[in-house]
mmCIF file of C-alpha atoms and ligand atoms in Angstrom:
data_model
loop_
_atom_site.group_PDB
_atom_site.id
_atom_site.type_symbol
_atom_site.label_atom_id
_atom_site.label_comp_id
_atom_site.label_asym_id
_atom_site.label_seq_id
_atom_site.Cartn_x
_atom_site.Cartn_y
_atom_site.Cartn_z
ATOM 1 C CA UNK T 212 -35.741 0.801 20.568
ATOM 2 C CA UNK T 213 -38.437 2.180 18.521
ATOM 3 C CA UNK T 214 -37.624 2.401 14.704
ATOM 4 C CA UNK T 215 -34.968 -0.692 15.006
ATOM 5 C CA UNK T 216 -36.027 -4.156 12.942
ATOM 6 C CA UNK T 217 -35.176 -6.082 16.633
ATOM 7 C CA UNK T 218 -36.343 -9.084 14.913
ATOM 8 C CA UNK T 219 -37.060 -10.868 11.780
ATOM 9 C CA UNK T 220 -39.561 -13.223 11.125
ATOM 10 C CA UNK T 221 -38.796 -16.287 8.677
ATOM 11 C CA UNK T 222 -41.161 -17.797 6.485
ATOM 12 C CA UNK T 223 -41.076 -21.576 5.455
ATOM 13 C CA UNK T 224 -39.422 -21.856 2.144
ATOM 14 C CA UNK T 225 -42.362 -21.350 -0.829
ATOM 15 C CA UNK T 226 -44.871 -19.660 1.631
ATOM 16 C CA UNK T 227 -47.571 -19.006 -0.101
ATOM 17 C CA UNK T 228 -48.692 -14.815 -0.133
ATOM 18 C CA UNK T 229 -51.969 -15.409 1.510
ATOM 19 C CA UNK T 230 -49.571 -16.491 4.476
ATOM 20 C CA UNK T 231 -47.154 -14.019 4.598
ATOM 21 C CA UNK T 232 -49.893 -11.414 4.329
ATOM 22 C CA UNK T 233 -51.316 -13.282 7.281
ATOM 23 C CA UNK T 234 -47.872 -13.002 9.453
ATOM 24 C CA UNK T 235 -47.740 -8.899 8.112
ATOM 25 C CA UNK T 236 -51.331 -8.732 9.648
ATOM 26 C CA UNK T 237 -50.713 -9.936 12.744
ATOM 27 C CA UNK T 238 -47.748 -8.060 13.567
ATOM 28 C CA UNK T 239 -48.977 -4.556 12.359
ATOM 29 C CA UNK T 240 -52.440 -5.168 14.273
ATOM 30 C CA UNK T 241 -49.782 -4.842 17.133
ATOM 31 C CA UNK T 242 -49.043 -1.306 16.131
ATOM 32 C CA UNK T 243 -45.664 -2.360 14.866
ATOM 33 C CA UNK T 244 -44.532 -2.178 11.442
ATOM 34 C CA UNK T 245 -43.563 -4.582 9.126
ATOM 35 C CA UNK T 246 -40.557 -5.092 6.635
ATOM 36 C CA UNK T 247 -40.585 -7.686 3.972
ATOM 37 C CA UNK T 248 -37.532 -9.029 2.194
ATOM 38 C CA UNK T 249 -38.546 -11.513 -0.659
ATOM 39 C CA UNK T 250 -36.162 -13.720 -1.848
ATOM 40 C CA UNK T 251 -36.204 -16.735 -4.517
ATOM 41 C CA UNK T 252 -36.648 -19.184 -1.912
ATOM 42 C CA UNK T 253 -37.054 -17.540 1.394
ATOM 43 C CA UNK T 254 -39.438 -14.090 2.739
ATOM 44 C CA UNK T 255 -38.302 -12.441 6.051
ATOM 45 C CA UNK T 256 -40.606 -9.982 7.463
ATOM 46 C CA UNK T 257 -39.038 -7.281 9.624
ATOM 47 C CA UNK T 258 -40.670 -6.379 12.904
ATOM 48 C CA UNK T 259 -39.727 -2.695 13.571
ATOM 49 C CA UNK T 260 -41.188 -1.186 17.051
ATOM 50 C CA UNK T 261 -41.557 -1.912 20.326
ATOM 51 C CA UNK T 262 -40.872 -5.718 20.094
ATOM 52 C CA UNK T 263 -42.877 -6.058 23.727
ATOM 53 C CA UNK T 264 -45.789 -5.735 21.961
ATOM 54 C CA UNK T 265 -45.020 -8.597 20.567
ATOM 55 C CA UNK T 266 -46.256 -12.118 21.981
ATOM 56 C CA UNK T 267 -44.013 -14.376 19.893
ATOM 57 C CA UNK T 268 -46.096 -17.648 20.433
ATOM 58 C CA UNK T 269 -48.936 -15.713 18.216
ATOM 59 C CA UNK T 270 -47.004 -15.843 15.834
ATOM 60 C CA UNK T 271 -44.523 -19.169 15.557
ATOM 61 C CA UNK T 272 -47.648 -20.988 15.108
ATOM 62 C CA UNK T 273 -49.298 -18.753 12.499
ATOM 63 C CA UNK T 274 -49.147 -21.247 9.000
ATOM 64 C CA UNK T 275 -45.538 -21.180 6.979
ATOM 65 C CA UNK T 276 -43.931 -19.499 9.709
ATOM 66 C CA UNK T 277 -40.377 -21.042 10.441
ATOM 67 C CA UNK T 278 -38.455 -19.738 12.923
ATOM 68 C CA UNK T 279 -38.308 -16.335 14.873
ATOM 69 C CA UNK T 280 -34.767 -14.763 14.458
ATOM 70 C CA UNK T 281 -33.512 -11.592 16.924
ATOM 71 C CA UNK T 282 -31.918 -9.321 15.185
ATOM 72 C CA UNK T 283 -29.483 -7.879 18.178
ATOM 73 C CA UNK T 284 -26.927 -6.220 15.710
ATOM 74 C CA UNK T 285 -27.342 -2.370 15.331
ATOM 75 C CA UNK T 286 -27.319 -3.107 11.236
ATOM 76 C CA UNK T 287 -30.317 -4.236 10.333
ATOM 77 C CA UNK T 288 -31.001 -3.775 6.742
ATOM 78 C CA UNK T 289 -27.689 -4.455 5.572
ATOM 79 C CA UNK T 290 -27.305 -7.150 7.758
ATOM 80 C CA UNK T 291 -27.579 -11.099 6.206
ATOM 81 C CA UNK T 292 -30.346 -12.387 8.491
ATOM 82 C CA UNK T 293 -32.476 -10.040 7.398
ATOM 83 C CA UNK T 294 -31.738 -10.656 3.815
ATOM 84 C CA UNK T 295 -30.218 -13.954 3.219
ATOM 85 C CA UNK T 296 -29.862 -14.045 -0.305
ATOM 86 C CA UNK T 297 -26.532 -12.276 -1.436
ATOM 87 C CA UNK T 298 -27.446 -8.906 -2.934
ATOM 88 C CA UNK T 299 -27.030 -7.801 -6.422
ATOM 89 C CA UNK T 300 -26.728 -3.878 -7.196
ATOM 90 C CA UNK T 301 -27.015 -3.101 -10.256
ATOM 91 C CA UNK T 302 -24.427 0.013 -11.729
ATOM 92 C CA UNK T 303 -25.523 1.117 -15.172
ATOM 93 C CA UNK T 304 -25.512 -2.035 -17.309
ATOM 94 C CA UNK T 305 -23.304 -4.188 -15.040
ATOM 95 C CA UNK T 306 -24.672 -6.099 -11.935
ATOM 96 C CA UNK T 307 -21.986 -6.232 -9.038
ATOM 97 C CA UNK T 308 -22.543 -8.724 -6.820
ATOM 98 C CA UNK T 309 -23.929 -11.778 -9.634
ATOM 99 C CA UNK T 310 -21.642 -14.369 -11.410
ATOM 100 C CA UNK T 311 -19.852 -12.066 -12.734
ATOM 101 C CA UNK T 312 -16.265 -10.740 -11.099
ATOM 102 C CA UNK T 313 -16.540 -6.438 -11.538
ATOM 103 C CA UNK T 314 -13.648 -4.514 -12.539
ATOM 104 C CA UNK T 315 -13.638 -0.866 -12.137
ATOM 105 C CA UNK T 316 -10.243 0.897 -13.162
ATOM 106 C CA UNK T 317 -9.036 4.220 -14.298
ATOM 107 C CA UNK T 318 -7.293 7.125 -12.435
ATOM 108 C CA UNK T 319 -6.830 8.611 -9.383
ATOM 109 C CA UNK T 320 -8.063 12.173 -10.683
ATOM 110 C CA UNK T 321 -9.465 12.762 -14.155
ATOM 111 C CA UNK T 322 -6.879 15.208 -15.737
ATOM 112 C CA UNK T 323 -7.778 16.030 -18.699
ATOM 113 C CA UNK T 324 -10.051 14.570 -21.531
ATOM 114 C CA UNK T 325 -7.166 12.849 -23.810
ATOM 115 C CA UNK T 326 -6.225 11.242 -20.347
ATOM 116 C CA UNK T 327 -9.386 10.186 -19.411
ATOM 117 C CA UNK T 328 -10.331 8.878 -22.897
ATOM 118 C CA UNK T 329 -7.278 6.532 -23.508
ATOM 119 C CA UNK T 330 -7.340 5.117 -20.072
ATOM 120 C CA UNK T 331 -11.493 4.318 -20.919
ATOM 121 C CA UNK T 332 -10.497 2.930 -23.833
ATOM 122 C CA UNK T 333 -7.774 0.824 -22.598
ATOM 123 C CA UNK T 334 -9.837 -0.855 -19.846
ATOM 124 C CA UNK T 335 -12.800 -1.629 -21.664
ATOM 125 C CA UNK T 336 -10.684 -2.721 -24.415
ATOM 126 C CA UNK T 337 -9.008 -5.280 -21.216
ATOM 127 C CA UNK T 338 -12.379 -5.832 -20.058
ATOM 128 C CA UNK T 339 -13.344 -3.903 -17.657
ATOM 129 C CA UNK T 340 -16.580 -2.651 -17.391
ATOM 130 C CA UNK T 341 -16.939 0.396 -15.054
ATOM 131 C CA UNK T 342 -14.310 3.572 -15.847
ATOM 132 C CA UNK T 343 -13.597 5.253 -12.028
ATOM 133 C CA UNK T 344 -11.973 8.873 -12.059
ATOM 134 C CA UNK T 345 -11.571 11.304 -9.055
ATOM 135 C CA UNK T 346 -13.124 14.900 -9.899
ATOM 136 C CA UNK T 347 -13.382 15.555 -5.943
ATOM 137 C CA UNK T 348 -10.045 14.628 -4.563
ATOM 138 C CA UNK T 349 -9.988 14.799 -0.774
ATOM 139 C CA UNK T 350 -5.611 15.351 -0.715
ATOM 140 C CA UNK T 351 -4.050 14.951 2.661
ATOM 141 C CA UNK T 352 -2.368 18.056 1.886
ATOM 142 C CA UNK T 353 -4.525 21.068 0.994
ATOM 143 C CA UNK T 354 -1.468 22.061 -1.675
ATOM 144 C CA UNK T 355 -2.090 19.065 -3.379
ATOM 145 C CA UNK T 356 -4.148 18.326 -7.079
ATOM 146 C CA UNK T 357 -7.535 19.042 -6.041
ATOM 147 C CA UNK T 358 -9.611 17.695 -8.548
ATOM 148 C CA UNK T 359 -11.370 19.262 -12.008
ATOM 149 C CA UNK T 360 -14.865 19.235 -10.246
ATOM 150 C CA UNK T 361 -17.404 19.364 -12.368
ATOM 151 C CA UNK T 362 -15.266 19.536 -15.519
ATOM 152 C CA UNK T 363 -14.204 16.290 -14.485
ATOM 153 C CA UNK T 364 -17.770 15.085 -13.867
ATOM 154 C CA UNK T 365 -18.032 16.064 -17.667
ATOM 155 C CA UNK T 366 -14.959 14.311 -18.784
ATOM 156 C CA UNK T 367 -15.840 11.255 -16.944
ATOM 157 C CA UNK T 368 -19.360 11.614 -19.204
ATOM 158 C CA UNK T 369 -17.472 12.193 -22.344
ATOM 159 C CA UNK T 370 -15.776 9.078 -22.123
ATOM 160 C CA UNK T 371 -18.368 6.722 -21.097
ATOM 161 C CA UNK T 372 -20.797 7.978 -23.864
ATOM 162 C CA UNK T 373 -17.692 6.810 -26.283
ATOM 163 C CA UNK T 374 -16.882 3.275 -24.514
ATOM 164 C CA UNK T 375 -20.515 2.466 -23.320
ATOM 165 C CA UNK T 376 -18.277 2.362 -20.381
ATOM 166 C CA UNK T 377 -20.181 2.844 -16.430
ATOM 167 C CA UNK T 378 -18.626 5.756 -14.351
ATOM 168 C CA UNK T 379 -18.055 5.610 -10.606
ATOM 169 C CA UNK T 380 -16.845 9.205 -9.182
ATOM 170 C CA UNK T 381 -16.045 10.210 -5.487
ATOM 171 C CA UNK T 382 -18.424 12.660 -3.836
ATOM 172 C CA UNK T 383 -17.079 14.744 -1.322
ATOM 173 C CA UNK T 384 -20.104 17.392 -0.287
ATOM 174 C CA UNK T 385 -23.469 17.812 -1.065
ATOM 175 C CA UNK T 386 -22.421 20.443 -3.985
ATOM 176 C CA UNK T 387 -20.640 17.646 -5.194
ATOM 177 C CA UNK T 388 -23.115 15.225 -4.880
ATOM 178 C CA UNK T 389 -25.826 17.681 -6.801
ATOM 179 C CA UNK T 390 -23.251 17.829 -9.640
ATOM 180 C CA UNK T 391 -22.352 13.938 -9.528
ATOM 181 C CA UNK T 392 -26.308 13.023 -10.449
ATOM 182 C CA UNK T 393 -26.269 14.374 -13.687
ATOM 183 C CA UNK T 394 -23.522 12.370 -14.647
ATOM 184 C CA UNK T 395 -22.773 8.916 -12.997
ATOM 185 C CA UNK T 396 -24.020 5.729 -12.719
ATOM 186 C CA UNK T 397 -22.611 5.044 -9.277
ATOM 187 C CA UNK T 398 -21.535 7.381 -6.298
ATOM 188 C CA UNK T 399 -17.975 6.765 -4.331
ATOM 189 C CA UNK T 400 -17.860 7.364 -0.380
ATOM 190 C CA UNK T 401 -14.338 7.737 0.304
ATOM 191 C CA UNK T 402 -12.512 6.172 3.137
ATOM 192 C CA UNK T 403 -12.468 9.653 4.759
ATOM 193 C CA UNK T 404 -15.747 10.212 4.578
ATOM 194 C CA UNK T 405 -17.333 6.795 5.729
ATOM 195 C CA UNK T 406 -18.742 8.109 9.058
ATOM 196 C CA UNK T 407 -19.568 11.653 7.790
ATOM 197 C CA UNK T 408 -23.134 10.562 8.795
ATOM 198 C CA UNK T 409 -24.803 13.334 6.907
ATOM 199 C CA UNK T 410 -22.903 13.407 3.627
ATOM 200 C CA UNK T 411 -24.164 9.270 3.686
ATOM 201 C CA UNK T 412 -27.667 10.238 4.360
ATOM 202 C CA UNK T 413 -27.340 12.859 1.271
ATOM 203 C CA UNK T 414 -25.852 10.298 -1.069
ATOM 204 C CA UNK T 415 -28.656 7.702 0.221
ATOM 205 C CA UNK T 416 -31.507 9.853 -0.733
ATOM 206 C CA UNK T 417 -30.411 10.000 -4.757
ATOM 207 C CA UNK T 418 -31.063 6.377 -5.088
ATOM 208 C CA UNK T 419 -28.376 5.825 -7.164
ATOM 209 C CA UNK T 420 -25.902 2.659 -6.219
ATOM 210 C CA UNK T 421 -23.002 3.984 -3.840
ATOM 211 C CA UNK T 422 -19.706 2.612 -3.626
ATOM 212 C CA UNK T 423 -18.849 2.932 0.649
ATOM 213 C CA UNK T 424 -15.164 2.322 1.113
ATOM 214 C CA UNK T 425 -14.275 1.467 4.582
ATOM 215 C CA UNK T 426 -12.988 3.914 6.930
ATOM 216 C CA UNK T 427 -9.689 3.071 7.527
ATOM 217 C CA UNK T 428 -9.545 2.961 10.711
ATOM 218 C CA UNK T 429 -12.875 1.712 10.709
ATOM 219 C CA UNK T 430 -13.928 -1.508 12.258
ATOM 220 C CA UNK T 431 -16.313 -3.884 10.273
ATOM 221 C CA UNK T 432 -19.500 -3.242 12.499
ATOM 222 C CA UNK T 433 -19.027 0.561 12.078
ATOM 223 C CA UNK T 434 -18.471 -0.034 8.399
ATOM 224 C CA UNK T 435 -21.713 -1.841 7.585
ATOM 225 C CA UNK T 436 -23.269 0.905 10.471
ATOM 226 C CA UNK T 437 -22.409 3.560 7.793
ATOM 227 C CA UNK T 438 -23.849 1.183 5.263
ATOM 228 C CA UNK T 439 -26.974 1.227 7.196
ATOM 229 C CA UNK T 440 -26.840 4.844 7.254
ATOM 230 C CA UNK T 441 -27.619 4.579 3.128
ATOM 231 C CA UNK T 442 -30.127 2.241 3.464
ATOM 232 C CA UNK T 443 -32.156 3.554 6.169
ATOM 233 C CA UNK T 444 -32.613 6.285 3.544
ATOM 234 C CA UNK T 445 -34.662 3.527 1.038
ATOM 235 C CA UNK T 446 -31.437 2.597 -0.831
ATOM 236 C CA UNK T 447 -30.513 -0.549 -0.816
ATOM 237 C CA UNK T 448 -27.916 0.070 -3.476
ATOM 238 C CA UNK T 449 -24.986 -0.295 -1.409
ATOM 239 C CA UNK T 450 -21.672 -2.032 -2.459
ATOM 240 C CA UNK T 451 -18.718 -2.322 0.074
ATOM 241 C CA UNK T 452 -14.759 -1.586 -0.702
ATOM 242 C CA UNK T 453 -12.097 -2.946 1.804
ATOM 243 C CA UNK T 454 -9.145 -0.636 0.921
ATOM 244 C CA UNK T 455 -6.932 -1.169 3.424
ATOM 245 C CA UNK T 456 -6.445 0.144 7.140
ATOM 246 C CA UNK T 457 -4.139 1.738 9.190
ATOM 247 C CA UNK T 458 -1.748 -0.431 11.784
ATOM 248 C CA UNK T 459 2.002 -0.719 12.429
ATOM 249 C CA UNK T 460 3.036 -1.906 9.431
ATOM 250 C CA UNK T 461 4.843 1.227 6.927
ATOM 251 C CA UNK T 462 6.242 -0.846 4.031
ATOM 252 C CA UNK T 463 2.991 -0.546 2.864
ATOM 253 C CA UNK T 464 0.170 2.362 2.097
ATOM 254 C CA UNK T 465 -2.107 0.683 4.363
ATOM 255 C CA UNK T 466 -2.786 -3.272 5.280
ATOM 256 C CA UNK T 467 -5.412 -4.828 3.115
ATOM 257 C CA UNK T 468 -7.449 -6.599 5.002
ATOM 258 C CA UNK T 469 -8.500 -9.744 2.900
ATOM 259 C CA UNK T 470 -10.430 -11.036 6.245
ATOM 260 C CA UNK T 471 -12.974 -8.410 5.881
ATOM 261 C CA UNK T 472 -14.210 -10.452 2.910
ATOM 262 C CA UNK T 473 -15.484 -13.326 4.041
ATOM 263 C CA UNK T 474 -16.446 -11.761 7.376
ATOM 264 C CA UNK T 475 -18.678 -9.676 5.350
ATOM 265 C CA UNK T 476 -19.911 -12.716 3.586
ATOM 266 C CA UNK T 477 -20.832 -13.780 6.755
ATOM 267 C CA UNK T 478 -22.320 -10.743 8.324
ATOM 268 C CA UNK T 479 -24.076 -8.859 5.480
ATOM 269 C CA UNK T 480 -25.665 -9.659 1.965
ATOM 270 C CA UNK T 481 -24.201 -6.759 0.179
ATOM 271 C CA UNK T 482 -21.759 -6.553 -2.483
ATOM 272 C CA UNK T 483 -17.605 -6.389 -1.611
ATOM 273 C CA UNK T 484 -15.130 -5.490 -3.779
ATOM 274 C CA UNK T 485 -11.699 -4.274 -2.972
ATOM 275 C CA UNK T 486 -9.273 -1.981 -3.682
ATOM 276 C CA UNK T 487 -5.607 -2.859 -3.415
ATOM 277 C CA UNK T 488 -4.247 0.587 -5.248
ATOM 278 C CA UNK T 489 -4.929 2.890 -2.133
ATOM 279 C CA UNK T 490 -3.926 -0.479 0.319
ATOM 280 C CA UNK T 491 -0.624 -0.848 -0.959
ATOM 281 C CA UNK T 492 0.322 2.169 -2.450
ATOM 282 C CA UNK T 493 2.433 -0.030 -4.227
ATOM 283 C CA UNK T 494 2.459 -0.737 -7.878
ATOM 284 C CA UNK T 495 3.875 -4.446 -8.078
ATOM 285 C CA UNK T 496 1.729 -5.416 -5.321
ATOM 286 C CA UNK T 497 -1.483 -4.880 -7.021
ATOM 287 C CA UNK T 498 -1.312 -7.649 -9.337
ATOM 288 C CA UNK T 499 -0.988 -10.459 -6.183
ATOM 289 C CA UNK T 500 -3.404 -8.855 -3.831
ATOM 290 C CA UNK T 501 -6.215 -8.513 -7.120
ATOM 291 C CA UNK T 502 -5.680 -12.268 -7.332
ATOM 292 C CA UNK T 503 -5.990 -12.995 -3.814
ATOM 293 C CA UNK T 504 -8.810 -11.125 -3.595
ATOM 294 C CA UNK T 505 -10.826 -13.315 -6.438
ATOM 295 C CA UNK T 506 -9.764 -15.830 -3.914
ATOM 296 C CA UNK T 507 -11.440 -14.782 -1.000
ATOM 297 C CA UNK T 508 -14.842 -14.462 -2.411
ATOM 298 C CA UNK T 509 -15.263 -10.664 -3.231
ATOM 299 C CA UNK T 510 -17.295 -9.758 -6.197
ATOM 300 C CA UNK T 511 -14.631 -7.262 -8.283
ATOM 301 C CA UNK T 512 -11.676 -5.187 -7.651
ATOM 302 C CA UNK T 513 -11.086 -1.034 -7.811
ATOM 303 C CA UNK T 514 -7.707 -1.081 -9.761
ATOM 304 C CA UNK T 515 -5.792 2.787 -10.495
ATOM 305 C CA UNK T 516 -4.338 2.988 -14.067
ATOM 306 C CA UNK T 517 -3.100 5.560 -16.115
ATOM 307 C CA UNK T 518 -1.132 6.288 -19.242
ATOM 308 C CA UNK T 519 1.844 7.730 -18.040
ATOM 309 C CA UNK T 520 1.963 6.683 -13.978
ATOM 310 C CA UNK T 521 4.896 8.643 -13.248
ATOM 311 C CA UNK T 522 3.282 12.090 -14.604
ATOM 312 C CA UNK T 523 -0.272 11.608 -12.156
ATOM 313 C CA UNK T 524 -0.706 14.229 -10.621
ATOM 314 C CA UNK T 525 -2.412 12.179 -7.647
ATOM 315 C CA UNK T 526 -1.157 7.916 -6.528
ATOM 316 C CA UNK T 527 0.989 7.557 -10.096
ATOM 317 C CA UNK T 528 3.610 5.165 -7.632
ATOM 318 C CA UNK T 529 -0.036 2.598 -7.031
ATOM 319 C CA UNK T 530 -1.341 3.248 -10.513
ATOM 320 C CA UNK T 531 -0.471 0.288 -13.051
ATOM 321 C CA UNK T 532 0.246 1.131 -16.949
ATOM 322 C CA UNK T 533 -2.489 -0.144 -19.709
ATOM 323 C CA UNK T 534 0.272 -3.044 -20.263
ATOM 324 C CA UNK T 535 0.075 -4.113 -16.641
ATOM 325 C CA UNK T 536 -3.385 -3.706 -16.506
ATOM 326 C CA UNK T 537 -4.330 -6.053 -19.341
ATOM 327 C CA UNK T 538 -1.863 -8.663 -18.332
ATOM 328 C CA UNK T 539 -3.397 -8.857 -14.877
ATOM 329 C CA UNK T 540 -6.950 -9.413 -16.241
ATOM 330 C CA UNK T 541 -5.672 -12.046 -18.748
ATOM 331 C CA UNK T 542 -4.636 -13.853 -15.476
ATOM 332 C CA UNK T 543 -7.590 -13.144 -13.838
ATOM 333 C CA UNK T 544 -9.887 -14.213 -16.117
ATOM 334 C CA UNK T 545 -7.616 -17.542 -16.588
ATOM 335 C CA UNK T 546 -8.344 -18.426 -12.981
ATOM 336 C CA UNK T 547 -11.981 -16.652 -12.207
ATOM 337 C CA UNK T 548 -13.821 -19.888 -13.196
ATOM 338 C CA UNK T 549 -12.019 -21.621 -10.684
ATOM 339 C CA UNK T 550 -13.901 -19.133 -7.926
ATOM 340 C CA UNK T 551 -17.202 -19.747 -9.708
ATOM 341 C CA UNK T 552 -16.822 -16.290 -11.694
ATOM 342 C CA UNK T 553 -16.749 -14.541 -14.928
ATOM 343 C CA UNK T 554 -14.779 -11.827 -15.993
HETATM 344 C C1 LIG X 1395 -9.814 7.078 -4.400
HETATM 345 O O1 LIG X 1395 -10.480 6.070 -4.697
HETATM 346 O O2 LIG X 1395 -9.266 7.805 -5.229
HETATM 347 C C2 LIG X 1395 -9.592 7.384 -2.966
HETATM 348 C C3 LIG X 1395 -9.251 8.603 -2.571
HETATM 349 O O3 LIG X 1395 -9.733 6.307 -2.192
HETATM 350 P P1 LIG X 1395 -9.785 6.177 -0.583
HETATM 351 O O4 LIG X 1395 -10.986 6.948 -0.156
HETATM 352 O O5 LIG X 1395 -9.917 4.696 -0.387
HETATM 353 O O6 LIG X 1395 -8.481 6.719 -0.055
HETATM 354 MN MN1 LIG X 1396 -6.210 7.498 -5.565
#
């Protein structure tokens, strides 16, 4: 299909340019276009077009070529052959996705600014380096807390220009996205929101590193589609949140599932965190899942907190208090070196 990457060329490790720009030459002389993906070690080139054109001999025994990899997923650029190396996205001053294990807390909605100024200063104070606050909430219930909007974008500015803090916010239109820019350092794609194909294409074209939480009734290849969506727009910024999804099971908010980690791994070189406030709904079961989840591989955890939980006005039953909060990332950061990470 014209447009797709259908396969990806890989170079011998330490080709040198002159061959690479060899390999680029031959394919576009084809009339196809190429994509290149430099790593440390390794370059892929992308073949995008009509892959017919393509006589694949020419080109296995062009100099530093190594091997000639189909691509027959519908995710190409956020998919792991393409890019082998795992990616790192970098969110303000942090880098999700590196050494070191990301923690992004804070809560549900922004509230007001003493609210959202204790709980910043509480979580960096616990080590956390990126604040999250809703200022779009999409409620189940139209009744329900609805958000500050763009007094909430403010608030959420407020209190990372007095912790040094990065800010993560939930967009939830392309009004809200125009507002978000001027604020944050990363965007949130909600779980409702994860195949609203042009509010993704919107969020892509900022640039700005976007937080995609999985649909939850999303599968995996659907969920890295969407991711695709971003990156198709030039933004490779993309880092994934497995929040839970819907099944049988009613004890809790959702089922986390921990699988989707390595699976990702696997599948994709972006960025996974995950989020066990919205998958539990559960308080007490945050503090088990967050340590699981360091287990598994991802690369940080979205954790809801707030100073008074049972005043929220949206998730206060899943948000933990400052005291739980800093007690769970003196544990984690007792056991993150054992997962080859830093907190
Ligand atoms: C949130 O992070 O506040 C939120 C609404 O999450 P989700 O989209 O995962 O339900
Ligand atoms: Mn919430």
């Amino acid at each position: 299909m014209t447009g797709d990457i259908n396969m990806i060329i890989v170079m011998k490790p330490g080709a040198s340019e002159a061959s690479i720009k060899n390999v680029k030459q031959i394919v576009e002389n084809k009339g196809l276009q190429t994509h290149i993906s430099s790593g440390q070690e390794v370059t892929v080139i992308g073949v995008i077009g009509d892959k017919s054109k393509l006589e694949q001999g020419n080109i296995e025994i062009a100099p530093e070529v190594d091997k000639i990899v189909p691509v027959t997923e519908s995710y190409k650029l956020s998919n792991r052959k393409f890019h082998p190396e795992s990616s790192k996205i970098k969110v303000g001053n942090t880098i999700i996705g590196g050494d070191e294990f990301t923690i992004m807390s804070g809560p549900c909605s922004v509230e007001s600014e003493e609210q959202i100024l204790q709980t910043a200063f509480a979580i960096k104070k616990a080590g956390a380096q990126i604040l999250r606050g809703g200022a779009y909430k999409p409620r189940t219930s139209p009744y329900a807390f609805q958000g500050l909007e763009e007094r909430g974008l403010q608030l959420m500015k407020e209190a990372k220009d007095a912790t040094g803090l990065n800010i993560v916010c939930e967009v939830t239109s392309l009004e809200a996205i125009e507002s978000a820019v001027k604020y944050v350092d990363m965007l949130q794609i909600g779980t409702r929101n994860m195949q609203n194909f042009y509010l993704l294409k919107e969020a892509g074209k900022t640039g700005l590193p976007i937080l995609l939480k999985r649909g939850m009734a999303a599968t995996i290849d659907e969920w890295l589609n969407a991711a695709e969506y971003i990156m198709a727009e030039g933004n490779p910024n993309v880092v994934l949140c497995e929040r839970g999804i819907r099944t049988f099971e009613t004890a809790t908010r959702n089922t986390l599932d921990l699988s989707a980690v390595p699976v990702i791994k696997q599948k994709s070189h972006l960025p996974i965190i995950v989020d066990p406030s919205h998958a539990t709904g559960v308080r007490d079961y945050v503090a088990p899942l967050s340590k699981a989840s360091l287990a598994v591989g991802a690369d940080g955890l979205m954790i809801e907190s707030h100073p008074d939980p049972k005043t929220a006005l949206s998730d206060g039953p899943q948000s933990l208090t400052f005291d739980q909060f800093e007690e769970l990332m003196g544990e984690l950061k007792t056991i993150a070196p054992l997962f080859k990470k830093t907190l």
